[in-house]
Amino acid sequence: MPKRALITGITGQDGSYLAELLLAHDYEIHGIIRRASSFNTERLDHIYEDPHNPKARMVLHYGDLSSSEQLTSLIYNLEPDEIYNLGAQSHVRVSFETPEYTGNVTGLGIVRILEAVRRSGIQTRFYQASSSEMFGASPPPQSEDTHFHPRSPYAVAKAYAHWTTVNYREAYNLFLSCGILFNHESPRRGETFVTRKITRALAKILAGKQKVLYLGNLDARRDWGYAPEYVEGMWRILQQDESEDYVLGTGESHSVREFVDEAFSYAGLDWREYVKIDYAYLRPSEVDHLLADASKARQKLGWEPTITFRQLVRIMVDADLQSEGISRAGEGEAILKEHFAEWHQWNGAVSQVLEGRRGTANVG
Ligand code: NAP
Ligand code: G4F
C-alpha cells in the first residue's frame, strides 16, 4: 500500500516541491487548497492528474486553516500516514498589516489540525513548518537550543504554533515534529519575497519593462538555501524513529546587498545603477541576522544542503530570464543536473511550471 500524505499549503513554493518529492516516493497525496476567484494552482498544474483517472495520485480539496470543518473531516476520513502543515500567511512584512489574520491562520490553525489528530485517535506523523524568524533578535548562529525572540506578528504566530506542537507531543505522546527552517528560495518563490523580487526585477530590466528596483533594508543577513533540498529535509524528519525538532539551513549567511550584487553581476549589470531605497519596505522591527547551526540535522538526518549561495542565485536568475523570453546565461540547468535525481530537472522543475497550464489543477 502506498503511503498517504495530507499537505496544507500545497499550492505554495514548498508545498509544490514536496508534492513532487512524495510522488517520486510513490505516495498518494491529498492537498488542501483555498477557494479563490482566480486560479491559484500554477505551481501544481504540471503534476496535476485528472481525478477521473482512477490511478490519479494527487487529489485536491478545498479548505482553509481558519476553519476546522474541512481539516477535521479530511483527517478523520483519509487517515493520512503523514500530515505536513505548510499553510500560512507567510509574509513577514504583511503580518504587520494583518496581525489578527496572521495569528488566526499561521498560529491558531495548528490547534484545528492537532485537535482533529488527537480526537480521531489516528496513527499519523505530523510535520510543522516552524521558522527561523522565531529566533528574531537572538544572535547568530541559531540552533534548536537558541532562545526565541520573535520580531513580527508572523514570528509570534509561528512560535505559538511551534510550542503548541511541542506541547501536544509531550501531553498526548503523538508523533509531531517541527522543522525550524531558515530561508529557502527557488524560481517558485513568491514574487514579493526579496530574492524573487530581485531576480524578477532584473529580468524585467533586461527585457526593457522596468527601470528601477525599489528595496528596503539592504543590510539584513539571511541564511539562504535552495527550497527543493529543504522539502527533502522535511520528509526525512518524518521518517525518523522518534519525533523531534530540527533546524535546517546552510550555515552561511549573506546580506540582501550581496544577493543583489551577485544576481546583477551574473547578468552583466551594475546594480547601483538600478536599485533605489524605498523606506516603505522597512519593517517596524527587523531581524538583522539569521545563520543556521544545523549540526543536529546533519548528524541525525544525514541532511546537508549542497546548493551554494552563488548557485542559488544563478538558478533563480536563469529561470526569471527564461520567463521573460530572454536567453539565459545557462548555468542553472547544469547545476540541477549535477545535484538532483530525475524528480528535479530543469524541464519539469522550471520550464513546465513557467509554461503553466494555469488552472487545470482545480476541483469543482
Ligand atoms: P508560501 O509559498 O507563501 O505558501 C503558503 C501556502 O499557504 C500557500 O499554499 C497558501 O495558499 C497557503 N495558505 C495561506 N493562507 C492559508 C489559509 N488561510 N488556509 C490554508 N492555506 C493557506 O510559503 P512557503 O515558502 O512555501 O513556506 C511553506 C511554509 O513554511 C509556510 O508555513 C512558511 O511560513 C514556512 N516557512 C517558510 C520558509 C521559507 O523560507 N520559504 C522558512 C521557514 C518557514 P495560496 O496559494 O492560496 O496563497
Ligand atoms: O524575503 P523576505 O521577505 O523574507 P523574511 O522576512 O526573511 O521571511 C521569509 O523567511 C522566513 C524564514 O526565516 C520565513 F519564515 C518567512 O515565511 C519568509 O519565507 O525578507 C528578507 C530580508 C528582510 O530582512 C527584509 O527586510 O530582506 C529585507 N528586504 C529588503 N528589501 C526586503 C526588501 N524584503 C522584502 N520582502 N521586500 C523588499 O523590498
Coordinates of C-alpha atoms and ligand atoms in Angstrom, one line a residue:
M1 CA 0.0 0.0 0.0
P2 CA 1.4 3.4 -0.9
K3 CA 1.7 5.9 2.0
R4 CA -0.9 8.6 2.1
A5 CA 0.0 12.2 2.9
L6 CA -2.1 15.3 3.6
I7 CA -0.5 18.7 2.8
T8 CA -1.7 22.1 3.8
G9 CA -0.2 24.9 1.7
I10 CA 0.3 22.6 -1.3
T11 CA -0.1 25.5 -3.7
G12 CA 2.9 27.3 -2.2
Q13 CA 6.6 27.1 -3.0
D14 CA 7.4 24.3 -0.6
G15 CA 4.0 22.5 -1.0
S16 CA 4.6 22.1 -4.7
Y17 CA 8.1 20.7 -4.3
L18 CA 7.0 18.4 -1.5
A19 CA 4.2 17.1 -3.7
E20 CA 6.7 16.3 -6.4
L21 CA 9.1 14.6 -4.0
L22 CA 6.3 12.5 -2.4
L23 CA 5.0 11.4 -5.8
A24 CA 8.6 10.3 -6.6
H25 CA 8.4 8.2 -3.5
D26 CA 5.1 6.7 -4.7
Y27 CA 2.8 8.4 -2.1
E28 CA -0.8 9.1 -2.6
I29 CA -1.2 12.9 -1.9
H30 CA -4.1 15.0 -0.7
G31 CA -3.7 18.7 -0.7
I32 CA -5.8 21.5 0.8
I33 CA -6.3 24.5 -1.4
R34 CA -8.1 27.8 -0.8
R35 CA -11.1 28.8 -2.9
A36 CA -10.0 31.8 -4.9
S37 CA -11.8 33.8 -7.6
S38 CA -9.0 33.2 -9.9
F39 CA -6.7 30.1 -10.4
N40 CA -4.1 29.6 -7.6
T41 CA -2.6 26.2 -8.7
E42 CA 0.0 27.5 -11.1
R43 CA 2.8 25.6 -9.2
L44 CA 1.0 22.3 -9.4
D45 CA -0.5 22.3 -12.9
H46 CA 2.5 20.4 -14.3
I47 CA 1.9 17.4 -11.9
Y48 CA -1.9 17.5 -11.9
E49 CA -3.8 14.4 -12.8
D50 CA -7.5 14.4 -13.8
P51 CA -9.3 13.0 -10.7
H52 CA -11.5 10.9 -13.1
N53 CA -8.4 8.8 -13.7
P54 CA -8.6 6.1 -11.1
K55 CA -4.8 6.0 -10.9
A56 CA -4.5 9.7 -10.0
R57 CA -2.2 10.0 -7.0
M58 CA -2.8 13.7 -6.2
V59 CA -6.2 14.9 -5.1
L60 CA -7.0 18.5 -4.1
H61 CA -9.7 19.5 -1.6
Y62 CA -11.0 22.9 -0.8
G63 CA -10.3 24.0 2.8
D64 CA -8.8 26.8 4.9
L65 CA -6.7 26.8 8.1
S66 CA -9.0 29.4 9.6
S67 CA -11.8 26.9 9.8
S68 CA -11.9 23.3 11.3
E69 CA -14.7 22.0 9.1
Q70 CA -12.7 20.6 6.2
L71 CA -9.5 19.9 8.2
T72 CA -11.3 17.7 10.6
S73 CA -13.3 15.8 8.1
L74 CA -10.2 15.1 5.9
I75 CA -8.2 13.9 8.8
Y76 CA -11.0 11.6 10.0
N77 CA -11.8 10.3 6.5
L78 CA -8.4 10.0 4.9
E79 CA -6.5 8.8 8.0
P80 CA -3.2 10.0 6.4
D81 CA 0.1 8.3 7.4
E82 CA 1.8 11.7 7.3
I83 CA 0.5 15.3 7.6
Y84 CA 2.6 18.3 6.5
N85 CA 1.3 21.7 7.8
L86 CA 2.9 24.1 5.4
G87 CA -0.1 26.5 5.0
A88 CA 0.4 30.0 6.5
Q89 CA 0.2 33.7 5.9
S90 CA 3.9 33.5 5.4
H91 CA 4.9 37.1 4.6
V92 CA 6.6 38.9 7.5
R93 CA 6.1 42.5 6.3
V94 CA 2.4 41.7 5.5
S95 CA 1.9 40.3 9.0
F96 CA 2.4 43.8 10.5
E97 CA -0.6 44.9 8.4
T98 CA -2.7 41.8 9.2
P99 CA -1.6 40.7 12.7
E100 CA -5.0 39.2 13.7
Y101 CA -5.5 37.3 10.4
T102 CA -1.9 36.0 10.6
G103 CA -2.4 34.9 14.2
N104 CA -5.5 33.1 13.2
V105 CA -4.1 31.2 10.3
T106 CA -0.4 30.8 11.0
G107 CA -0.8 30.4 14.8
L108 CA -4.2 29.0 15.6
G109 CA -4.5 26.9 12.5
I110 CA -2.3 24.3 14.2
V111 CA -4.8 23.7 17.0
R112 CA -7.5 22.9 14.5
I113 CA -5.3 20.2 13.0
L114 CA -3.9 18.8 16.2
E115 CA -7.3 18.6 17.9
A116 CA -8.5 16.6 14.9
V117 CA -5.5 14.3 15.1
R118 CA -5.9 13.8 18.9
R119 CA -9.6 13.3 18.9
S120 CA -9.7 11.0 15.9
G121 CA -7.1 8.7 17.5
I122 CA -5.4 8.0 14.1
Q123 CA -1.8 7.0 13.9
T124 CA -0.2 9.7 11.9
R125 CA 3.2 11.5 11.7
F126 CA 2.9 15.3 11.7
Y127 CA 5.3 18.0 10.4
Q128 CA 5.0 21.6 11.4
A129 CA 6.7 24.3 9.3
S130 CA 8.4 26.3 12.0
S131 CA 10.6 29.2 11.1
S132 CA 14.0 30.7 11.8
E133 CA 12.1 34.0 12.2
M134 CA 11.2 32.8 15.7
F135 CA 14.8 33.4 16.7
G136 CA 14.4 37.1 15.7
A137 CA 16.7 39.2 17.9
S138 CA 18.8 36.2 19.2
P139 CA 22.3 36.5 18.0
P140 CA 23.7 34.0 15.4
P141 CA 24.3 31.2 14.9
Q142 CA 20.9 29.8 15.9
S143 CA 20.3 26.1 16.7
E144 CA 17.4 24.1 18.3
D145 CA 18.6 25.4 21.7
T146 CA 18.5 29.1 20.9
H147 CA 16.1 31.3 22.7
F148 CA 13.1 32.5 20.6
H149 CA 12.8 36.3 20.5
P150 CA 10.2 36.9 17.7
R151 CA 10.2 40.3 16.0
S152 CA 6.9 40.3 14.0
P153 CA 3.3 39.1 14.3
Y154 CA 4.3 36.3 11.8
A155 CA 7.1 35.1 14.1
V156 CA 4.9 35.3 17.2
A157 CA 2.3 33.2 15.4
K158 CA 4.9 30.7 14.4
A159 CA 6.3 30.5 17.9
Y160 CA 2.7 29.8 19.2
A161 CA 2.3 27.0 16.6
H162 CA 5.8 25.6 17.4
W163 CA 5.1 25.4 21.2
T164 CA 1.6 24.0 20.6
T165 CA 3.2 21.2 18.6
V166 CA 5.7 20.5 21.3
N167 CA 3.0 20.6 24.0
Y168 CA 0.8 18.1 22.1
R169 CA 3.7 15.8 21.6
E170 CA 4.5 15.8 25.3
A171 CA 0.9 15.8 26.6
Y172 CA -0.5 13.1 24.3
N173 CA 2.5 11.2 23.1
L174 CA 1.9 11.9 19.4
F175 CA 4.4 11.8 16.6
L176 CA 4.7 15.5 16.0
S177 CA 7.9 17.2 14.7
C178 CA 8.9 20.7 13.8
G179 CA 11.4 21.7 11.2
I180 CA 12.8 25.2 12.1
L181 CA 13.7 26.2 8.5
F182 CA 15.9 29.1 7.5
N183 CA 15.1 31.0 4.4
H184 CA 14.9 28.8 1.3
E185 CA 14.3 30.1 -2.2
S186 CA 13.7 29.0 -5.8
P187 CA 12.2 30.1 -9.1
R188 CA 8.8 29.2 -7.4
R189 CA 9.4 31.7 -4.5
G190 CA 6.5 34.1 -4.1
E191 CA 7.2 37.3 -6.1
T192 CA 7.3 39.7 -3.0
F193 CA 10.0 37.9 -1.0
V194 CA 13.2 39.7 -1.5
T195 CA 15.2 37.2 -3.5
R196 CA 12.5 36.6 -6.1
K197 CA 11.7 40.3 -6.2
I198 CA 15.3 40.9 -7.1
T199 CA 15.6 38.2 -9.8
R200 CA 12.3 39.1 -11.4
A201 CA 13.1 42.8 -11.5
L202 CA 16.5 42.0 -13.0
A203 CA 14.8 40.0 -15.8
K204 CA 12.3 42.8 -16.4
I205 CA 15.0 45.4 -16.5
L206 CA 16.8 43.3 -19.2
A207 CA 13.5 43.0 -21.1
G208 CA 13.1 46.7 -21.0
K209 CA 9.9 46.5 -18.9
Q210 CA 11.3 48.0 -15.7
K211 CA 13.8 50.7 -14.9
V212 CA 14.2 50.8 -11.1
L213 CA 14.1 48.2 -8.4
Y214 CA 12.9 49.6 -5.0
L215 CA 14.1 47.7 -1.9
G216 CA 14.2 48.3 1.8
N217 CA 16.9 47.2 4.2
L218 CA 20.0 46.0 2.3
D219 CA 22.0 45.2 5.4
A220 CA 19.8 42.3 6.7
R221 CA 21.6 39.0 6.5
R222 CA 19.9 35.7 5.8
D223 CA 20.9 32.1 5.5
W224 CA 19.5 31.4 2.1
G225 CA 19.2 27.8 0.7
Y226 CA 17.5 26.1 -2.2
A227 CA 13.9 25.0 -1.4
P228 CA 13.9 21.5 -3.0
E229 CA 16.7 20.4 -0.6
Y230 CA 14.6 21.6 2.3
V231 CA 11.5 19.6 1.4
E232 CA 13.8 16.5 1.3
G233 CA 14.7 17.5 4.9
M234 CA 11.0 17.7 5.9
W235 CA 10.4 14.2 4.6
R236 CA 13.4 12.8 6.4
I237 CA 12.2 14.4 9.7
L238 CA 9.0 12.3 9.5
Q239 CA 10.9 9.1 8.6
Q240 CA 12.8 9.0 12.0
D241 CA 12.1 6.6 14.8
E242 CA 11.4 9.5 17.3
S243 CA 9.6 12.8 16.7
E244 CA 11.9 15.7 17.4
D245 CA 12.6 19.2 16.2
Y246 CA 15.4 20.2 13.8
V247 CA 17.0 23.3 12.4
L248 CA 17.6 23.2 8.6
G249 CA 19.9 25.8 7.0
T250 CA 23.2 26.1 5.1
G251 CA 25.4 27.6 7.9
E252 CA 26.3 30.6 5.6
S253 CA 24.7 34.0 5.6
H254 CA 24.7 36.9 3.1
S255 CA 23.2 40.4 3.1
V256 CA 20.4 41.5 0.8
R257 CA 23.1 43.8 -0.8
E258 CA 25.2 40.7 -1.6
F259 CA 22.3 39.0 -3.2
V260 CA 21.5 41.9 -5.4
D261 CA 25.2 42.2 -6.4
E262 CA 25.5 38.5 -7.2
A263 CA 22.4 38.5 -9.3
F264 CA 23.1 41.7 -11.3
S265 CA 26.7 40.8 -11.9
Y266 CA 25.7 37.3 -13.2
A267 CA 23.6 39.1 -15.8
G268 CA 26.4 41.6 -16.6
L269 CA 24.8 44.7 -14.9
D270 CA 25.9 47.1 -12.1
W271 CA 23.1 47.0 -9.5
R272 CA 23.9 50.5 -8.3
E273 CA 22.5 51.9 -11.5
Y274 CA 19.1 50.4 -10.9
V275 CA 18.4 49.9 -7.1
K276 CA 16.8 52.6 -5.0
I277 CA 15.7 52.5 -1.4
D278 CA 12.0 52.9 -0.5
Y279 CA 11.5 53.2 3.2
A280 CA 8.0 51.7 2.8
Y281 CA 9.7 48.3 2.7
L282 CA 11.4 48.7 6.1
R283 CA 9.8 46.8 8.9
P284 CA 8.7 48.2 12.2
S285 CA 11.1 45.7 13.9
E286 CA 13.6 43.9 11.8
V287 CA 15.5 40.6 12.1
D288 CA 19.1 41.5 11.4
H289 CA 21.0 38.3 11.1
L290 CA 19.9 34.7 10.7
L291 CA 22.5 32.0 10.4
A292 CA 21.8 28.3 11.0
D293 CA 23.7 25.8 13.1
A294 CA 22.2 22.7 11.5
S295 CA 24.6 20.2 13.0
K296 CA 21.8 18.1 14.6
A297 CA 20.1 17.6 11.2
R298 CA 23.5 16.7 9.7
Q299 CA 24.2 14.1 12.3
K300 CA 20.7 12.6 12.8
L301 CA 19.1 13.0 9.4
G302 CA 22.2 12.9 7.3
W303 CA 20.8 16.1 5.7
E304 CA 23.2 18.6 4.2
P305 CA 22.3 21.2 1.6
T306 CA 24.6 21.1 -1.5
I307 CA 23.4 24.2 -3.5
T308 CA 25.6 27.2 -2.7
F309 CA 24.5 30.8 -2.5
R310 CA 26.1 31.5 -5.8
Q311 CA 24.4 28.6 -7.5
L312 CA 21.0 29.5 -5.9
V313 CA 21.3 33.0 -7.4
R314 CA 22.1 31.5 -10.8
I315 CA 19.2 29.1 -10.8
M316 CA 16.8 31.9 -9.9
V317 CA 18.1 34.4 -12.4
D318 CA 18.1 31.9 -15.2
A319 CA 14.5 31.0 -14.5
D320 CA 13.3 34.6 -14.5
L321 CA 15.2 35.4 -17.6
Q322 CA 13.6 32.4 -19.3
S323 CA 10.1 33.5 -18.2
E324 CA 10.8 36.9 -19.8
G325 CA 11.8 35.1 -23.0
I326 CA 15.5 36.2 -22.7
S327 CA 18.1 33.6 -23.4
R328 CA 19.6 32.7 -20.1
A329 CA 23.2 32.7 -19.1
G330 CA 22.7 28.9 -18.7
E331 CA 24.4 27.7 -15.5
G332 CA 21.1 27.0 -13.7
E333 CA 20.2 23.9 -15.7
A334 CA 23.6 22.4 -15.4
I335 CA 23.5 22.9 -11.6
L336 CA 20.2 21.0 -11.3
K337 CA 21.6 18.2 -13.4
E338 CA 24.6 17.9 -11.2
H339 CA 22.8 17.9 -7.9
F340 CA 19.4 16.2 -8.4
A341 CA 18.0 12.9 -9.5
E342 CA 15.2 12.7 -12.0
W343 CA 12.5 14.3 -9.9
H344 CA 14.1 17.7 -10.1
Q345 CA 15.5 18.6 -13.5
W346 CA 15.2 21.9 -15.4
N347 CA 12.5 20.8 -17.8
G348 CA 10.0 19.6 -15.1
A349 CA 11.0 21.8 -12.3
V350 CA 11.3 25.1 -14.2
S351 CA 10.2 25.1 -17.8
Q352 CA 6.9 23.2 -17.4
V353 CA 6.0 25.4 -14.5
L354 CA 6.7 28.6 -16.5
E355 CA 4.7 27.3 -19.4
G356 CA 1.9 26.9 -16.9
R357 CA -1.3 25.2 -17.8
R358 CA -2.9 27.8 -15.5
G359 CA -5.8 26.4 -13.6
T360 CA -6.1 22.8 -14.8
A361 CA -5.4 21.6 -11.2
N362 CA -8.7 22.7 -9.8
V363 CA -11.6 21.0 -8.1
G364 CA -15.2 21.9 -8.6
Ligands
NAP1 P1 4.2 30.2 0.5 O1 4.7 30.0 -0.8 O2 3.7 31.5 1.0 O3 2.9 29.2 0.7 C1 2.0 29.3 1.7 C2 0.9 28.3 1.4 O4 -0.1 28.5 2.5 C3 0.1 28.6 0.1 O5 -0.3 27.3 -0.4 C4 -1.1 29.3 0.6 O6 -2.2 29.2 -0.3 C5 -1.4 28.6 1.9 N1 -2.3 29.4 2.7 C6 -2.2 30.7 3.0 N2 -3.3 31.1 3.8 C7 -4.0 29.9 4.0 C8 -5.2 29.6 4.7 N3 -5.9 30.6 5.4 N4 -5.6 28.4 4.7 C9 -5.0 27.4 4.0 N5 -3.9 27.6 3.3 C10 -3.4 28.9 3.3 O7 5.2 29.7 1.7 P2 6.4 28.6 1.5 O8 7.6 29.4 1.2 O9 6.0 27.5 0.6 O10 6.5 28.1 3.0 C11 5.8 27.0 3.5 C12 5.7 27.1 5.0 O11 7.0 27.1 5.6 C13 4.9 28.3 5.5 O12 4.2 27.9 6.6 C14 6.1 29.2 5.9 O13 5.6 30.1 6.9 C15 7.1 28.3 6.4 N6 8.5 28.7 6.3 C16 9.0 29.1 5.0 C17 10.3 29.4 4.9 C18 10.9 29.9 3.6 O14 12.0 30.4 3.6 N7 10.2 29.6 2.5 C19 11.2 29.3 6.0 C20 10.6 28.9 7.2 C21 9.3 28.5 7.3 P3 -2.4 30.2 -1.6 O15 -1.5 29.7 -2.7 O16 -3.9 30.1 -1.9 O17 -2.0 31.6 -1.1
G4F2 O1 12.5 37.8 1.7 P1 11.9 38.3 2.9 O2 10.6 39.0 2.9 O3 11.9 37.1 3.9 P2 11.9 37.0 5.5 O4 11.3 38.2 6.1 O5 13.3 36.6 6.0 O6 10.9 35.8 5.8 C1 11.0 34.6 5.0 O7 11.8 33.7 5.6 C2 11.4 33.2 6.9 C3 12.4 32.3 7.4 O8 13.4 33.0 8.2 C4 10.0 32.5 6.7 F1 9.6 32.0 7.9 C5 9.0 33.5 6.1 O9 7.8 32.8 5.9 C6 9.6 34.0 4.8 O10 9.6 33.0 3.9 O11 12.9 39.4 3.6 C7 14.3 39.1 3.8 C8 15.0 40.3 4.2 C9 14.3 41.1 5.3 O12 15.3 41.5 6.3 C10 13.8 42.3 4.7 O13 13.7 43.5 5.5 O14 15.1 41.2 3.1 C11 14.8 42.5 3.5 N1 14.3 43.3 2.4 C12 14.9 44.4 1.9 N2 14.1 44.9 0.9 C13 13.1 43.1 1.8 C14 13.0 44.1 0.8 N3 12.2 42.1 1.9 C15 11.1 42.2 1.0 N4 10.2 41.2 1.1 N5 11.0 43.2 0.1 C16 11.9 44.2 -0.1 O15 11.8 45.1 -0.9

